[in-house]
PDB file of C-alpha atoms in Angstrom:
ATOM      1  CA  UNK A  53      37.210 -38.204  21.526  1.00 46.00           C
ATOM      2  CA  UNK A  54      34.691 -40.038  19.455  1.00 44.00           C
ATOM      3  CA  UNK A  55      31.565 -38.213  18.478  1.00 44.00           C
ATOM      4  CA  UNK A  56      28.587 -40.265  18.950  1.00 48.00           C
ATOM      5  CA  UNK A  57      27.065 -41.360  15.973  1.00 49.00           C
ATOM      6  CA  UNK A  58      23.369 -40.533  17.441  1.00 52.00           C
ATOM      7  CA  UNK A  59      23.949 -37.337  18.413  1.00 46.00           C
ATOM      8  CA  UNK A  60      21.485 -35.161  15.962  1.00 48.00           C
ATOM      9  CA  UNK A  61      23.112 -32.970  13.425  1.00 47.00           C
ATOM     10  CA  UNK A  62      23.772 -29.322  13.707  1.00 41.00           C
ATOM     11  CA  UNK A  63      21.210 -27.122  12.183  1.00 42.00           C
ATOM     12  CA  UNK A  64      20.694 -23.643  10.666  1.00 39.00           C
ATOM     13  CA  UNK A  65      17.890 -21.730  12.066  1.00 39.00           C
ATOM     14  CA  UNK A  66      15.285 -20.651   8.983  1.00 41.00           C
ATOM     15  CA  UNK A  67      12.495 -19.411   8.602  1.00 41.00           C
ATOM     16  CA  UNK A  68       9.796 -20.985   5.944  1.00 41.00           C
ATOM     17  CA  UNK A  69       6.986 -18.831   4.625  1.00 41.00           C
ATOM     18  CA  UNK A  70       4.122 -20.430   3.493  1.00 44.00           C
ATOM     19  CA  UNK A  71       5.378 -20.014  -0.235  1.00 48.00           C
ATOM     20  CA  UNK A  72       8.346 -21.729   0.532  1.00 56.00           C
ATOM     21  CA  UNK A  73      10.914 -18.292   0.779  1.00 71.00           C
ATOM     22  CA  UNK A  74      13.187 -19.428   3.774  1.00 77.00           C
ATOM     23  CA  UNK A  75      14.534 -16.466   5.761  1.00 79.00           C
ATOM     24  CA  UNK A  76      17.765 -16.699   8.054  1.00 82.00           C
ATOM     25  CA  UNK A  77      17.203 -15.212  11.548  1.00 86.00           C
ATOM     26  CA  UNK A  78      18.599 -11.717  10.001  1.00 84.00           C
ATOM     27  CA  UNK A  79      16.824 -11.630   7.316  1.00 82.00           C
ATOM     28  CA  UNK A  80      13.404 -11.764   9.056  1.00 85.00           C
ATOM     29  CA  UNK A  81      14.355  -9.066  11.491  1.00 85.00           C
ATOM     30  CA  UNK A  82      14.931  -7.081   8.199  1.00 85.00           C
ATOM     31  CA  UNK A  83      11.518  -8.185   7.135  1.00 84.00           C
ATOM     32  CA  UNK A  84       9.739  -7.489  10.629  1.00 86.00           C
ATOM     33  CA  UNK A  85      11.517  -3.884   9.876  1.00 86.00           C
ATOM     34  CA  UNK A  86      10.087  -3.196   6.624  1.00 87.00           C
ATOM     35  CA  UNK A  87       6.679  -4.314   7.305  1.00 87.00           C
ATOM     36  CA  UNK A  88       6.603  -2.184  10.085  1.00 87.00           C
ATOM     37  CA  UNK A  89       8.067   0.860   8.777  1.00 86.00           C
ATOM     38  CA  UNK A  90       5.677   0.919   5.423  1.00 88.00           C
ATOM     39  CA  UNK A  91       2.839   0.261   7.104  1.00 87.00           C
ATOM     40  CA  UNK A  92       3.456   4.181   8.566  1.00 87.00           C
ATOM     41  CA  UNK A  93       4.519   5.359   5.599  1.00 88.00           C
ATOM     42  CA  UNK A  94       0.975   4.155   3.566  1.00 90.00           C
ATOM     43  CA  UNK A  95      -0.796   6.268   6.505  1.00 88.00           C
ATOM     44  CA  UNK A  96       0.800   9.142   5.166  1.00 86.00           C
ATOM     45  CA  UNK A  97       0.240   8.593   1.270  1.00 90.00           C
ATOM     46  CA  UNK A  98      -3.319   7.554   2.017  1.00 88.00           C
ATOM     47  CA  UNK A  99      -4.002  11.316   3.746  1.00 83.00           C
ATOM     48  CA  UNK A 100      -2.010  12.494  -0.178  1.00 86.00           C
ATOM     49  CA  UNK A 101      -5.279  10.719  -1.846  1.00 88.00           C
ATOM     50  CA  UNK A 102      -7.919  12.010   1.163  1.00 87.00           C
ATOM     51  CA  UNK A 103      -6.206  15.627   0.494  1.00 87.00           C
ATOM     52  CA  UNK A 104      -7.042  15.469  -3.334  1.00 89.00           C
ATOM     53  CA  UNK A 105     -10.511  13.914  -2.526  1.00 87.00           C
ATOM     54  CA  UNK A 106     -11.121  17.086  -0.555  1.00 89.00           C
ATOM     55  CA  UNK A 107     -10.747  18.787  -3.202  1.00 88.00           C
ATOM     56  CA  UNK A 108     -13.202  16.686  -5.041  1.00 85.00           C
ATOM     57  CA  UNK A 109     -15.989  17.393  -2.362  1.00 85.00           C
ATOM     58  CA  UNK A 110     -15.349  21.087  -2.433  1.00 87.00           C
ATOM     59  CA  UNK A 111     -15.514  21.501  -6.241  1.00 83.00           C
ATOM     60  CA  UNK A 112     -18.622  19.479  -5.949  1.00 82.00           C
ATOM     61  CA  UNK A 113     -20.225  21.724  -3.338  1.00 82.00           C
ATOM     62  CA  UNK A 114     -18.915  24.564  -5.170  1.00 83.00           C
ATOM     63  CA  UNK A 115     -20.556  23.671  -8.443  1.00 80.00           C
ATOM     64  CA  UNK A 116     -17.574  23.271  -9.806  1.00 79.00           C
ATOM     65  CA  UNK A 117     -17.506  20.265 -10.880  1.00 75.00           C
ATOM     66  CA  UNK A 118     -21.258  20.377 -12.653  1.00 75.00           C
ATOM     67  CA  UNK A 119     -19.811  23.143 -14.579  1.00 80.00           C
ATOM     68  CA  UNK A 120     -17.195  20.991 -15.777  1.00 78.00           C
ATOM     69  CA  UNK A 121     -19.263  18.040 -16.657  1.00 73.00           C
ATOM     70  CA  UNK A 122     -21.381  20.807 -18.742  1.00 74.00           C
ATOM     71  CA  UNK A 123     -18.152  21.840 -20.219  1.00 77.00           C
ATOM     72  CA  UNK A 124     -17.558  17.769 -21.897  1.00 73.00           C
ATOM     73  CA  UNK A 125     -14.571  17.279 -19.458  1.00 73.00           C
ATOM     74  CA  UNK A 126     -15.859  13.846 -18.880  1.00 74.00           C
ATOM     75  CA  UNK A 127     -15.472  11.593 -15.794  1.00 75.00           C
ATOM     76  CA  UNK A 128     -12.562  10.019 -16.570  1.00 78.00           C
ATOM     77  CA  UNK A 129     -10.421  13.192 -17.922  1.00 82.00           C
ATOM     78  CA  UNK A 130     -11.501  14.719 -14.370  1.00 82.00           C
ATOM     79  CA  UNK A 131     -10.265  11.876 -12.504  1.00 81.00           C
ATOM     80  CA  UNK A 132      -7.213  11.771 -14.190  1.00 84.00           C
ATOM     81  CA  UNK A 133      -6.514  14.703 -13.828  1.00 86.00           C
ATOM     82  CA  UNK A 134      -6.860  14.537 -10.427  1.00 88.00           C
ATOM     83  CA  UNK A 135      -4.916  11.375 -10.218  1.00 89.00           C
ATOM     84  CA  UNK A 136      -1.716  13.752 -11.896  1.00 91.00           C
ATOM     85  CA  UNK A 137      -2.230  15.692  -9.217  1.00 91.00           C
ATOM     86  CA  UNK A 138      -2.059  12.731  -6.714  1.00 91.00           C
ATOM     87  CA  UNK A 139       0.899  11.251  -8.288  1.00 92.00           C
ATOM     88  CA  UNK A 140       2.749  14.448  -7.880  1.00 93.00           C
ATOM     89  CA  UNK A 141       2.439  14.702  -4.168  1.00 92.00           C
ATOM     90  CA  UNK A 142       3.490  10.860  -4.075  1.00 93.00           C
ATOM     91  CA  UNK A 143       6.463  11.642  -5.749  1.00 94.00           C
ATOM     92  CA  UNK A 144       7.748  14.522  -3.361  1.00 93.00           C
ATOM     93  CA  UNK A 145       6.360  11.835  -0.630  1.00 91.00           C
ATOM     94  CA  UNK A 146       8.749   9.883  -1.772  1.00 92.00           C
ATOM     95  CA  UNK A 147      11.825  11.996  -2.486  1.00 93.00           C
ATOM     96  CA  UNK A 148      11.454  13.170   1.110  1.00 91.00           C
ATOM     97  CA  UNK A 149      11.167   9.808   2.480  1.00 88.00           C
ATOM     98  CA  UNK A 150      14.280   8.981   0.184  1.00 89.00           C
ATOM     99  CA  UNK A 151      16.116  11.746   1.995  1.00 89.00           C
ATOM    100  CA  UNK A 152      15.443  10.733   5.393  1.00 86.00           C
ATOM    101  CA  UNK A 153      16.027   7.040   4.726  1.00 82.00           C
ATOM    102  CA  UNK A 154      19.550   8.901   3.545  1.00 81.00           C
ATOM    103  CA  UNK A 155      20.319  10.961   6.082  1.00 82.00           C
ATOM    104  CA  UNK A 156      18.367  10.511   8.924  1.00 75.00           C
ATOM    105  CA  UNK A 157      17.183   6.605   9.779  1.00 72.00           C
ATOM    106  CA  UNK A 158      20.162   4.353  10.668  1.00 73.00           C
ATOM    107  CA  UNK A 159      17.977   0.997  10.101  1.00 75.00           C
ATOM    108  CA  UNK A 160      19.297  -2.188   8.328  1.00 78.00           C
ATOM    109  CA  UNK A 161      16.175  -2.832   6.135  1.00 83.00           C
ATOM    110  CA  UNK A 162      18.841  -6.011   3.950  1.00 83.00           C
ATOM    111  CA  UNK A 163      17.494  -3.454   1.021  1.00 85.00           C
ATOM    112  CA  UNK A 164      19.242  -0.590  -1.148  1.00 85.00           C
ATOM    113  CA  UNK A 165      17.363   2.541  -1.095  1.00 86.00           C
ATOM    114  CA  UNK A 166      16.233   1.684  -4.854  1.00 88.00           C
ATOM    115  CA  UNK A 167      14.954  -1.295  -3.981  1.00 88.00           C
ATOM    116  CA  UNK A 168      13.112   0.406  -0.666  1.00 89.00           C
ATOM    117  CA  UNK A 169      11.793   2.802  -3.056  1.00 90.00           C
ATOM    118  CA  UNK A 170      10.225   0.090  -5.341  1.00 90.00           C
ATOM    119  CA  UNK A 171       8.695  -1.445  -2.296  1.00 90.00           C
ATOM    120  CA  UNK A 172       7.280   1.401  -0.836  1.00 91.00           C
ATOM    121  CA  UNK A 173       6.279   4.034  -3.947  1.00 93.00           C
ATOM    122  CA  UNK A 174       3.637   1.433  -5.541  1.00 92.00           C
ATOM    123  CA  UNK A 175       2.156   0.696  -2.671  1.00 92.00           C
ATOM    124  CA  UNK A 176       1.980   4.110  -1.655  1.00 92.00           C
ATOM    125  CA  UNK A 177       0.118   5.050  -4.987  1.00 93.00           C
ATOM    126  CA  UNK A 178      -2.161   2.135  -3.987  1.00 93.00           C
ATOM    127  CA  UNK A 179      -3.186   3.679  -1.016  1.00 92.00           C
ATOM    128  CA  UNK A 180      -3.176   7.368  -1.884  1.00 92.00           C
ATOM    129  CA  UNK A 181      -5.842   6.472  -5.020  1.00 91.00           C
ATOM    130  CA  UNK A 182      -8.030   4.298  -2.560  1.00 91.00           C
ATOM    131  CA  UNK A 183      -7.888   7.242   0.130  1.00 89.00           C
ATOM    132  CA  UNK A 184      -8.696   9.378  -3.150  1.00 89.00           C
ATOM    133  CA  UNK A 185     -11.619   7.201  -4.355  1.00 88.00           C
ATOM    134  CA  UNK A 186     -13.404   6.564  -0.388  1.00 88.00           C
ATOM    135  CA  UNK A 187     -13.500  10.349  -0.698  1.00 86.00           C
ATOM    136  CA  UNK A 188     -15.533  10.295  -4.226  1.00 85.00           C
ATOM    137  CA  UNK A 189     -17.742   7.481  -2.904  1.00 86.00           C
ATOM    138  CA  UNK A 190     -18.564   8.621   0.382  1.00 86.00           C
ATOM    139  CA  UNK A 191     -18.629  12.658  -0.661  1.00 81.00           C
ATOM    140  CA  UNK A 192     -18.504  14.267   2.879  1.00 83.00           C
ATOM    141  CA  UNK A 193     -14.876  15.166   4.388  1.00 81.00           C
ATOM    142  CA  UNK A 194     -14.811  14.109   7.406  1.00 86.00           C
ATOM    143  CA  UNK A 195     -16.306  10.594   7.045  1.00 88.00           C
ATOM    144  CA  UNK A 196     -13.968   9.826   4.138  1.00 85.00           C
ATOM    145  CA  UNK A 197     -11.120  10.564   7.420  1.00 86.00           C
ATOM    146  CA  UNK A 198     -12.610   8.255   9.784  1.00 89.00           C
ATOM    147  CA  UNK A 199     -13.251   5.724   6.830  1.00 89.00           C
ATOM    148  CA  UNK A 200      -9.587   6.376   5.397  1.00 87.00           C
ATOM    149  CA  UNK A 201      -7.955   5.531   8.873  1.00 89.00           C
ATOM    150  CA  UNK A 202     -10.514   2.290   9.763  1.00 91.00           C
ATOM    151  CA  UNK A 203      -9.101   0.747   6.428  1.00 89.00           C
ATOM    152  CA  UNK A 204      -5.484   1.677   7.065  1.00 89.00           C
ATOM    153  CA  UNK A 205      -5.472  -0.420  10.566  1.00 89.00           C
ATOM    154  CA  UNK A 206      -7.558  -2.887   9.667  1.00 90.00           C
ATOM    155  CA  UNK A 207      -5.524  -3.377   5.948  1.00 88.00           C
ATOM    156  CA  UNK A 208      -2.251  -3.573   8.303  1.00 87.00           C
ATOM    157  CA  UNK A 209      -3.676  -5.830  11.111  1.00 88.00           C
ATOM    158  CA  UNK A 210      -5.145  -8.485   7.995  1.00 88.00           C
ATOM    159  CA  UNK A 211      -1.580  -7.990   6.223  1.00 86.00           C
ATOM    160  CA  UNK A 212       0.730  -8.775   8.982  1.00 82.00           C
ATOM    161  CA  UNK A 213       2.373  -5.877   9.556  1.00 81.00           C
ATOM    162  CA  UNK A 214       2.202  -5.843  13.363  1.00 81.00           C
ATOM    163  CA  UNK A 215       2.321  -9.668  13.523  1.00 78.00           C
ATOM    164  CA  UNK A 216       2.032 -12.601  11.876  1.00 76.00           C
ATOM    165  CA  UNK A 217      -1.081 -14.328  10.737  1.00 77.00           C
ATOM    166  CA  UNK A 218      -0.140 -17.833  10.536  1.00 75.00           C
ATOM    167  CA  UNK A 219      -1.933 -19.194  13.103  1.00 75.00           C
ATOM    168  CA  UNK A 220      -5.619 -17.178  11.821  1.00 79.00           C
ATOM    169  CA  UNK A 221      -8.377 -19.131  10.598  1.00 83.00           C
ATOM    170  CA  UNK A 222      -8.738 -20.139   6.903  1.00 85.00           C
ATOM    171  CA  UNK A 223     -10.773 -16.580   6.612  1.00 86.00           C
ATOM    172  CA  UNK A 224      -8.497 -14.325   7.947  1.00 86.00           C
ATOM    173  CA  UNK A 225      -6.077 -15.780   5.890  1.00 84.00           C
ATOM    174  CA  UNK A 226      -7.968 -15.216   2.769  1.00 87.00           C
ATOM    175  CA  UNK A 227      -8.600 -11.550   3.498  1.00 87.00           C
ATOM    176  CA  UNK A 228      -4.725 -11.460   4.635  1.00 86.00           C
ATOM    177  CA  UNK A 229      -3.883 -12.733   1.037  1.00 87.00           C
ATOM    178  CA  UNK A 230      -5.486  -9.695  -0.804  1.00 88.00           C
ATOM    179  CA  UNK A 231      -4.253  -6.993   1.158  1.00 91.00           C
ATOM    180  CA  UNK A 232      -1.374  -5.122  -0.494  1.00 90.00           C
ATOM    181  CA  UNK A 233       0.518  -5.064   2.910  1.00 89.00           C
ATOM    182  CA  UNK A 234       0.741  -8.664   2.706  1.00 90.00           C
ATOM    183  CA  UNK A 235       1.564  -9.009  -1.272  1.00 90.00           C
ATOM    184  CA  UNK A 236       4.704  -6.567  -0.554  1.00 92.00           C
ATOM    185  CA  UNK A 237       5.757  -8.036   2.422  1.00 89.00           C
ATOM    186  CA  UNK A 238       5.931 -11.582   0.446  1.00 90.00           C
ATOM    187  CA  UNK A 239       7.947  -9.293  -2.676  1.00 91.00           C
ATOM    188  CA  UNK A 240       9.791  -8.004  -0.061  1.00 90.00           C
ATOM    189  CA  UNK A 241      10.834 -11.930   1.367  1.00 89.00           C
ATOM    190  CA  UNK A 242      11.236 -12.782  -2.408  1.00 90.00           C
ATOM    191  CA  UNK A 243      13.893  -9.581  -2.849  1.00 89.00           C
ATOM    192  CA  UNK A 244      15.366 -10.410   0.524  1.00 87.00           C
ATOM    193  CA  UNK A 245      16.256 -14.068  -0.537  1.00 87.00           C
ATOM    194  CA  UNK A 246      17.664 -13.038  -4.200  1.00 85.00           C
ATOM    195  CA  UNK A 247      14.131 -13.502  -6.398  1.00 86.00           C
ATOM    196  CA  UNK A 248      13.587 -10.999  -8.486  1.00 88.00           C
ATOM    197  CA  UNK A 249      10.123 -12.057  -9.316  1.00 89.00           C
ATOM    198  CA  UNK A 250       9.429 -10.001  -6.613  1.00 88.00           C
ATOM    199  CA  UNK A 251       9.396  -7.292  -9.135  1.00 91.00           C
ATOM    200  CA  UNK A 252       6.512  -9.018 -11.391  1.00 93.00           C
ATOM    201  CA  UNK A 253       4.489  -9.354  -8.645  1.00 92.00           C
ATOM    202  CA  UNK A 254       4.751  -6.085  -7.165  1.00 93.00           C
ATOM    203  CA  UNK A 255       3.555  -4.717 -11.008  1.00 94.00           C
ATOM    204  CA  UNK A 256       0.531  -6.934 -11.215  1.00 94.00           C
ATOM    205  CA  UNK A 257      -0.457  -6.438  -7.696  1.00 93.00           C
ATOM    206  CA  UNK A 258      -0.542  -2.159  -8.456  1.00 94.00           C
ATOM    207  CA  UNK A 259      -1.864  -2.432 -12.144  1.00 94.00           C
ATOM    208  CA  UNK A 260      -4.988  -5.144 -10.432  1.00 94.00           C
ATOM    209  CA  UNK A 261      -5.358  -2.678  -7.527  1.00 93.00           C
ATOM    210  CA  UNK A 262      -5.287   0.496  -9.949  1.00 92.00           C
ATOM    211  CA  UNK A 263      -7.575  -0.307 -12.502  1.00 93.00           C
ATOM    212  CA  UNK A 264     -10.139  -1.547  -9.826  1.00 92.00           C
ATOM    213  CA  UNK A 265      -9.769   1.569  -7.687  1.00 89.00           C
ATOM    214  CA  UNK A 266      -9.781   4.055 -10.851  1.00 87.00           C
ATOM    215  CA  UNK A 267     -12.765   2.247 -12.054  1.00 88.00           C
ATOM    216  CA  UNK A 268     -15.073   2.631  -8.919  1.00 88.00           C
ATOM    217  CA  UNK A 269     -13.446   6.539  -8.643  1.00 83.00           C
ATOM    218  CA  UNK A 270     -15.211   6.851 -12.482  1.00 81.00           C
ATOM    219  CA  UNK A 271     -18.404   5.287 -10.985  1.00 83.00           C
ATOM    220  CA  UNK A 272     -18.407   7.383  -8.599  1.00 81.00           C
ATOM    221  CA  UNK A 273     -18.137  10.333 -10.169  1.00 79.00           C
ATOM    222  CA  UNK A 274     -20.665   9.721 -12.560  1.00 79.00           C
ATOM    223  CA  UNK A 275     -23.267   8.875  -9.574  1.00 79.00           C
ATOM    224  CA  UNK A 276     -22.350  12.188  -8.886  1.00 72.00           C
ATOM    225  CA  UNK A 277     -22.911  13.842 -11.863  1.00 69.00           C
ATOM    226  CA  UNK A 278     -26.164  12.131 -12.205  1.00 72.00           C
ATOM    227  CA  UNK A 279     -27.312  14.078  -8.602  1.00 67.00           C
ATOM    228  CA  UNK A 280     -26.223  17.234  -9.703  1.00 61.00           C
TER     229      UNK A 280
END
């Protein structure tokens, strides 16, 4: 028969980010997926920073580390050298989680594990140096915990990783926009839809969050020193 000529087109069901990436119906559960799933994994390489902040607060209590400020280590060798440390217990983080992705976790994340990797190692080391530096700043162990775990949640809540914050007030949204859960996710929409300028952002957004954290662990470590 003849089709009616007001009858309203057929249409593809998207999905439009407020930066204009347009997801199909797949892709966003593959999104949804990710954000979920790294928002567990930064809980676990924020406890790798807390671990090596511990370590921090002993040598301090110790007088350790007064001895090695006598001995010209400097603040900023000693908290690089603690940062090696860090970085080496992100990368077995990250080989296991490799491994299980591998073997283990039958999920469609629309990613290859390379790509997964490059998603989820930087952020990781964002939130293993931040768990790393609320341990130098606050200096007791069990406070830098409770504080660790308070920014975790409230970083994922502001980032969207348990749901989207579209319909927030213009403050939320401006907190959302920092947070590194929501910066990935958008790489992640970017990589999903074939941009690979997903990759620049993902290196500005760790070498910005890096040299602010490393710069307030120095601070605090020479507050420190000046106590001692």
């Amino acid at each position: 028969g003849k089709i009616d000529e007001n009858m309203p087109a057929k249409k593809t069901l998207s999905i439009a980010a407020k930066n204009d990436v347009r997801l199909t119906m797949k892709q966003e559960d593959q999104h949804s997926l990710f954000t979920n799933a790294s928002a567990f994994c930064m809980f676990g390489f924020l406890f790798a920073g807390i671990y090596i902040a511990h370590t921090i607060i002993e040598e301090k209590n110790n007088k350790v580390f007064t001895r090695m400020m006598l001995s010209k280590v400097g603040e900023v060798k000693y908290f690089s050298g603690k940062f090696a440390a860090m970085l080496l217990i992100n990368i077995l983080q990250a080989v296991v989680l490799a491994v299980c992705l591998l073997t283990v976790l039958d999920a469609d994340f629309g990613f290859s594990l390379s790509e997964l990797m490059i998603l989820m190692f930087p952020q990781g080391l964002i939130f293993s140096a931040l768990g790393m530096m609320l341990g130098i700043l606050i200096g007791d162990v069990m406070s830098s915990n409770y504080a660790s775990f308070a920014v975790w949640a409230i970083s994922s809540m502001l980032g969207g990783s348990w749901f989207p914050m579209n319909d927030s007030t213009d403050a939320i949204k401006a907190l959302s926009s920092v947070m590194p859960q929501k910066i990935f996710g958008d790489a992640a929409k970017m990589l999903l839809t074939g941009d690979r300028s997903g990759y620049f952002m993902i290196l500005l957004t760790v070498a910005a969050y890096l040299l602010v954290i490393i710069s307030l662990g120095c601070v605090g470590l020479k507050m420190q020193k000046q106590e001692q």
